[in-house]
Short mmCIF file of N, CA, C and O in Angstrom, two decimals:
data_model
loop_
_atom_site.label_atom_id
_atom_site.label_comp_id
_atom_site.label_asym_id
_atom_site.label_seq_id
_atom_site.Cartn_x
_atom_site.Cartn_y
_atom_site.Cartn_z
N ALA A 253 65.58 -61.47 -133.51
CA ALA A 253 64.46 -60.82 -132.86
C ALA A 253 64.21 -61.41 -131.47
O ALA A 253 63.81 -60.70 -130.56
N MET A 254 64.47 -62.70 -131.32
CA MET A 254 64.22 -63.34 -130.03
C MET A 254 65.12 -62.75 -128.95
O MET A 254 64.66 -62.47 -127.85
N GLU A 255 66.39 -62.56 -129.26
CA GLU A 255 67.30 -61.97 -128.27
C GLU A 255 66.84 -60.58 -127.89
O GLU A 255 66.87 -60.20 -126.71
N ARG A 256 66.42 -59.80 -128.86
CA ARG A 256 65.93 -58.44 -128.59
C ARG A 256 64.69 -58.48 -127.70
O ARG A 256 64.54 -57.67 -126.79
N CYS A 257 63.80 -59.43 -127.96
CA CYS A 257 62.59 -59.58 -127.12
C CYS A 257 62.95 -59.97 -125.69
O CYS A 257 62.39 -59.43 -124.74
N MET A 258 63.88 -60.90 -125.56
CA MET A 258 64.28 -61.34 -124.22
C MET A 258 64.87 -60.17 -123.43
O MET A 258 64.57 -60.00 -122.25
N LEU A 259 65.66 -59.34 -124.10
CA LEU A 259 66.22 -58.16 -123.45
C LEU A 259 65.15 -57.10 -123.20
O LEU A 259 65.11 -56.48 -122.14
N GLY A 260 64.29 -56.89 -124.19
CA GLY A 260 63.27 -55.85 -124.09
C GLY A 260 62.24 -56.11 -123.00
O GLY A 260 61.65 -55.18 -122.46
N PHE A 261 62.03 -57.38 -122.70
CA PHE A 261 61.04 -57.74 -121.68
C PHE A 261 61.69 -58.45 -120.49
O PHE A 261 61.04 -59.22 -119.79
N ALA A 262 62.96 -58.16 -120.26
CA ALA A 262 63.72 -58.83 -119.20
C ALA A 262 63.13 -58.61 -117.82
O ALA A 262 63.23 -59.48 -116.95
N ASP A 263 62.47 -57.49 -117.61
CA ASP A 263 61.95 -57.18 -116.28
C ASP A 263 60.54 -57.75 -116.05
O ASP A 263 59.94 -57.51 -115.00
N PHE A 264 60.01 -58.52 -117.00
CA PHE A 264 58.71 -59.15 -116.85
C PHE A 264 58.89 -60.65 -116.63
O PHE A 264 59.78 -61.26 -117.22
N GLU A 265 58.02 -61.23 -115.81
CA GLU A 265 58.01 -62.68 -115.68
C GLU A 265 57.47 -63.25 -116.98
O GLU A 265 56.47 -62.76 -117.51
N LYS A 266 58.14 -64.27 -117.51
CA LYS A 266 57.74 -64.78 -118.83
C LYS A 266 58.04 -66.26 -118.97
O LYS A 266 58.89 -66.80 -118.28
N VAL A 267 57.32 -66.88 -119.89
CA VAL A 267 57.58 -68.25 -120.30
C VAL A 267 57.73 -68.20 -121.81
O VAL A 267 56.86 -67.67 -122.51
N THR A 268 58.83 -68.75 -122.31
CA THR A 268 59.11 -68.71 -123.75
C THR A 268 59.30 -70.12 -124.26
O THR A 268 59.95 -70.93 -123.61
N LYS A 269 58.73 -70.40 -125.43
CA LYS A 269 58.95 -71.71 -126.04
C LYS A 269 59.19 -71.54 -127.54
O LYS A 269 58.68 -70.61 -128.17
N SER A 270 59.98 -72.45 -128.07
CA SER A 270 60.32 -72.44 -129.48
C SER A 270 59.21 -73.14 -130.27
O SER A 270 58.75 -74.21 -129.90
N LEU A 271 58.82 -72.51 -131.39
CA LEU A 271 57.87 -73.10 -132.32
C LEU A 271 58.64 -73.45 -133.59
O LEU A 271 59.85 -73.31 -133.65
N ALA A 272 57.97 -73.86 -134.62
CA ALA A 272 58.64 -74.20 -135.87
C ALA A 272 59.12 -72.96 -136.62
O ALA A 272 58.61 -71.86 -136.41
N ASP A 273 60.10 -73.14 -137.50
CA ASP A 273 60.55 -72.10 -138.43
C ASP A 273 61.02 -70.81 -137.76
O ASP A 273 60.57 -69.72 -138.11
N ASN A 274 61.91 -70.91 -136.80
CA ASN A 274 62.46 -69.72 -136.12
C ASN A 274 61.39 -68.82 -135.54
O ASN A 274 61.53 -67.60 -135.54
N ARG A 275 60.32 -69.40 -135.06
CA ARG A 275 59.26 -68.65 -134.40
C ARG A 275 59.21 -69.07 -132.94
O ARG A 275 59.51 -70.21 -132.61
N TYR A 276 58.83 -68.12 -132.10
CA TYR A 276 58.79 -68.36 -130.66
C TYR A 276 57.49 -67.82 -130.10
O TYR A 276 56.90 -66.90 -130.66
N GLN A 277 57.10 -68.37 -128.99
CA GLN A 277 55.93 -67.85 -128.26
C GLN A 277 56.40 -67.42 -126.89
O GLN A 277 57.09 -68.17 -126.19
N MET A 278 56.03 -66.21 -126.51
CA MET A 278 56.40 -65.67 -125.21
C MET A 278 55.13 -65.24 -124.49
O MET A 278 54.36 -64.44 -125.02
N ASN A 279 54.92 -65.79 -123.32
CA ASN A 279 53.80 -65.39 -122.47
C ASN A 279 54.34 -64.51 -121.36
O ASN A 279 55.24 -64.93 -120.62
N LEU A 280 53.83 -63.29 -121.28
CA LEU A 280 54.28 -62.33 -120.28
C LEU A 280 53.23 -62.17 -119.19
O LEU A 280 52.04 -62.13 -119.48
N LYS A 281 53.70 -62.04 -117.97
CA LYS A 281 52.83 -61.65 -116.87
C LYS A 281 53.17 -60.21 -116.54
O LYS A 281 54.34 -59.85 -116.43
N TYR A 282 52.13 -59.39 -116.42
CA TYR A 282 52.38 -57.98 -116.12
C TYR A 282 51.28 -57.43 -115.24
O TYR A 282 50.15 -57.90 -115.25
N ASN A 283 51.62 -56.41 -114.51
CA ASN A 283 50.68 -55.69 -113.67
C ASN A 283 49.95 -54.69 -114.54
O ASN A 283 50.54 -54.08 -115.43
N SER A 284 48.69 -54.48 -114.30
CA SER A 284 47.92 -53.53 -115.12
C SER A 284 48.51 -52.12 -115.08
O SER A 284 48.34 -51.35 -116.02
N ASP A 285 49.23 -51.80 -114.02
CA ASP A 285 49.90 -50.49 -113.93
C ASP A 285 50.99 -50.35 -114.99
O ASP A 285 51.37 -49.24 -115.35
N ASP A 286 51.52 -51.47 -115.48
CA ASP A 286 52.59 -51.46 -116.48
C ASP A 286 52.08 -51.57 -117.91
O ASP A 286 52.87 -51.66 -118.84
N GLU A 287 50.77 -51.54 -118.09
CA GLU A 287 50.19 -51.81 -119.40
C GLU A 287 50.62 -50.81 -120.47
O GLU A 287 50.97 -51.20 -121.59
N THR A 288 50.65 -49.53 -120.15
CA THR A 288 51.05 -48.52 -121.13
C THR A 288 52.50 -48.70 -121.53
O THR A 288 52.84 -48.64 -122.72
N GLU A 289 53.37 -48.95 -120.57
CA GLU A 289 54.78 -49.17 -120.86
C GLU A 289 54.96 -50.42 -121.73
O GLU A 289 55.72 -50.41 -122.69
N LEU A 290 54.23 -51.48 -121.41
CA LEU A 290 54.30 -52.70 -122.21
C LEU A 290 53.80 -52.45 -123.63
O LEU A 290 54.41 -52.91 -124.60
N LEU A 291 52.74 -51.70 -123.76
CA LEU A 291 52.20 -51.35 -125.07
C LEU A 291 53.24 -50.64 -125.92
O LEU A 291 53.47 -50.98 -127.09
N ILE A 292 53.91 -49.67 -125.35
CA ILE A 292 54.94 -48.90 -126.07
C ILE A 292 56.09 -49.82 -126.49
O ILE A 292 56.57 -49.75 -127.62
N ARG A 293 56.50 -50.69 -125.59
CA ARG A 293 57.60 -51.61 -125.92
C ARG A 293 57.21 -52.54 -127.07
O ARG A 293 58.00 -52.77 -127.98
N ILE A 294 56.02 -53.09 -126.99
CA ILE A 294 55.57 -54.02 -128.04
C ILE A 294 55.48 -53.31 -129.38
O ILE A 294 55.93 -53.83 -130.40
N LEU A 295 54.94 -52.12 -129.39
CA LEU A 295 54.82 -51.38 -130.65
C LEU A 295 56.19 -51.03 -131.24
O LEU A 295 56.33 -50.93 -132.46
N SER A 296 57.20 -50.91 -130.40
CA SER A 296 58.54 -50.58 -130.90
C SER A 296 59.14 -51.71 -131.73
O SER A 296 60.08 -51.50 -132.49
N PHE A 297 58.58 -52.91 -131.63
CA PHE A 297 59.08 -54.05 -132.41
C PHE A 297 58.47 -54.11 -133.80
O PHE A 297 58.92 -54.88 -134.64
N GLY A 298 57.45 -53.30 -134.06
CA GLY A 298 56.82 -53.31 -135.38
C GLY A 298 56.21 -54.66 -135.70
O GLY A 298 55.64 -55.31 -134.82
N PRO A 299 56.36 -55.11 -136.94
CA PRO A 299 55.72 -56.36 -137.36
C PRO A 299 56.43 -57.63 -136.89
O PRO A 299 56.02 -58.73 -137.24
N VAL A 300 57.49 -57.49 -136.09
CA VAL A 300 58.23 -58.66 -135.62
C VAL A 300 57.44 -59.43 -134.57
O VAL A 300 57.63 -60.62 -134.39
N ILE A 301 56.53 -58.74 -133.86
CA ILE A 301 55.75 -59.35 -132.78
C ILE A 301 54.28 -59.38 -133.16
O ILE A 301 53.75 -58.41 -133.70
N LYS A 302 53.64 -60.48 -132.82
CA LYS A 302 52.19 -60.59 -132.99
C LYS A 302 51.60 -60.91 -131.62
O LYS A 302 51.96 -61.90 -130.98
N VAL A 303 50.71 -60.05 -131.15
CA VAL A 303 50.04 -60.27 -129.86
C VAL A 303 48.81 -61.12 -130.11
O VAL A 303 47.98 -60.80 -130.95
N LEU A 304 48.70 -62.21 -129.36
CA LEU A 304 47.60 -63.16 -129.53
C LEU A 304 46.49 -63.00 -128.52
O LEU A 304 45.34 -63.31 -128.81
N GLU A 305 46.83 -62.52 -127.34
CA GLU A 305 45.85 -62.31 -126.29
C GLU A 305 46.46 -61.48 -125.18
O GLU A 305 47.67 -61.34 -125.14
N PRO A 306 45.71 -60.91 -124.31
CA PRO A 306 44.25 -60.87 -124.22
C PRO A 306 43.66 -59.89 -125.25
O PRO A 306 44.33 -58.98 -125.73
N GLU A 307 42.43 -60.10 -125.57
CA GLU A 307 41.75 -59.29 -126.57
C GLU A 307 41.73 -57.82 -126.17
O GLU A 307 41.85 -56.93 -127.01
N SER A 308 41.62 -57.55 -124.87
CA SER A 308 41.61 -56.16 -124.40
C SER A 308 42.93 -55.46 -124.71
O SER A 308 42.95 -54.27 -125.06
N PHE A 309 44.03 -56.18 -124.64
CA PHE A 309 45.34 -55.60 -124.96
C PHE A 309 45.47 -55.39 -126.47
O PHE A 309 46.01 -54.39 -126.92
N ILE A 310 44.96 -56.31 -127.25
CA ILE A 310 44.95 -56.17 -128.71
C ILE A 310 44.17 -54.93 -129.10
O ILE A 310 44.57 -54.17 -129.98
N ASP A 311 43.06 -54.69 -128.41
CA ASP A 311 42.26 -53.49 -128.67
C ASP A 311 43.05 -52.22 -128.37
O ASP A 311 42.95 -51.23 -129.10
N LEU A 312 43.85 -52.24 -127.30
CA LEU A 312 44.70 -51.08 -126.98
C LEU A 312 45.71 -50.82 -128.09
O LEU A 312 45.96 -49.67 -128.46
N ILE A 313 46.28 -51.88 -128.62
CA ILE A 313 47.24 -51.74 -129.73
C ILE A 313 46.55 -51.11 -130.93
O ILE A 313 47.08 -50.17 -131.55
N LYS A 314 45.39 -51.61 -131.27
CA LYS A 314 44.64 -51.07 -132.42
C LYS A 314 44.30 -49.60 -132.22
O LYS A 314 44.44 -48.79 -133.14
N GLU A 315 43.88 -49.24 -131.01
CA GLU A 315 43.55 -47.84 -130.72
C GLU A 315 44.78 -46.95 -130.88
O GLU A 315 44.69 -45.86 -131.47
N ARG A 316 45.91 -47.39 -130.37
CA ARG A 316 47.14 -46.60 -130.44
C ARG A 316 47.57 -46.42 -131.90
O ARG A 316 47.97 -45.33 -132.31
N ILE A 317 47.46 -47.47 -132.70
CA ILE A 317 47.84 -47.38 -134.11
C ILE A 317 46.90 -46.43 -134.85
O ILE A 317 47.35 -45.62 -135.67
N GLU A 318 45.62 -46.49 -134.55
CA GLU A 318 44.66 -45.58 -135.19
C GLU A 318 44.96 -44.13 -134.84
O GLU A 318 44.89 -43.24 -135.69
N LYS A 319 45.31 -43.87 -133.58
CA LYS A 319 45.68 -42.51 -133.17
C LYS A 319 46.90 -42.03 -133.94
O LYS A 319 46.96 -40.87 -134.37
N GLN A 320 47.89 -42.91 -134.11
CA GLN A 320 49.10 -42.54 -134.85
C GLN A 320 48.78 -42.24 -136.31
O GLN A 320 49.31 -41.30 -136.89
N LYS A 321 47.91 -43.04 -136.90
CA LYS A 321 47.51 -42.81 -138.29
C LYS A 321 46.82 -41.46 -138.44
O LYS A 321 47.07 -40.74 -139.40
N LYS A 322 45.96 -41.11 -137.50
CA LYS A 322 45.26 -39.81 -137.55
C LYS A 322 46.26 -38.66 -137.42
O LYS A 322 46.11 -37.64 -138.08
N LEU A 323 47.24 -38.81 -136.55
CA LEU A 323 48.24 -37.76 -136.37
C LEU A 323 49.05 -37.54 -137.64
O LEU A 323 49.43 -36.41 -137.95
N GLN A 324 49.33 -38.58 -138.37
CA GLN A 324 50.12 -38.46 -139.59
C GLN A 324 49.32 -37.88 -140.75
O GLN A 324 49.88 -37.38 -141.71
N ASN A 325 48.01 -37.90 -140.65
CA ASN A 325 47.15 -37.36 -141.70
C ASN A 325 46.83 -35.89 -141.51
O ASN A 325 46.04 -35.33 -142.25
N ILE A 326 47.42 -35.26 -140.53
CA ILE A 326 47.16 -33.84 -140.25
C ILE A 326 47.76 -32.97 -141.34
O ILE A 326 48.74 -33.17 -141.89
#
């Protein structure tokens, strides 16, 4: 998953560090104009990625997932 993340976010400035048990932390810097694109990329990883901050971005993820759930219930 780490290699896929490094490739998936290659065009963003980032700092990555190894944590315990094959876990990694990646901090991305992005322009607010790229937020929707970043959101789509992150969601494409499914449960492999956990977003820790900023809270406003986490809220965007939750909103997008809720919209998808509503669409599937049609």
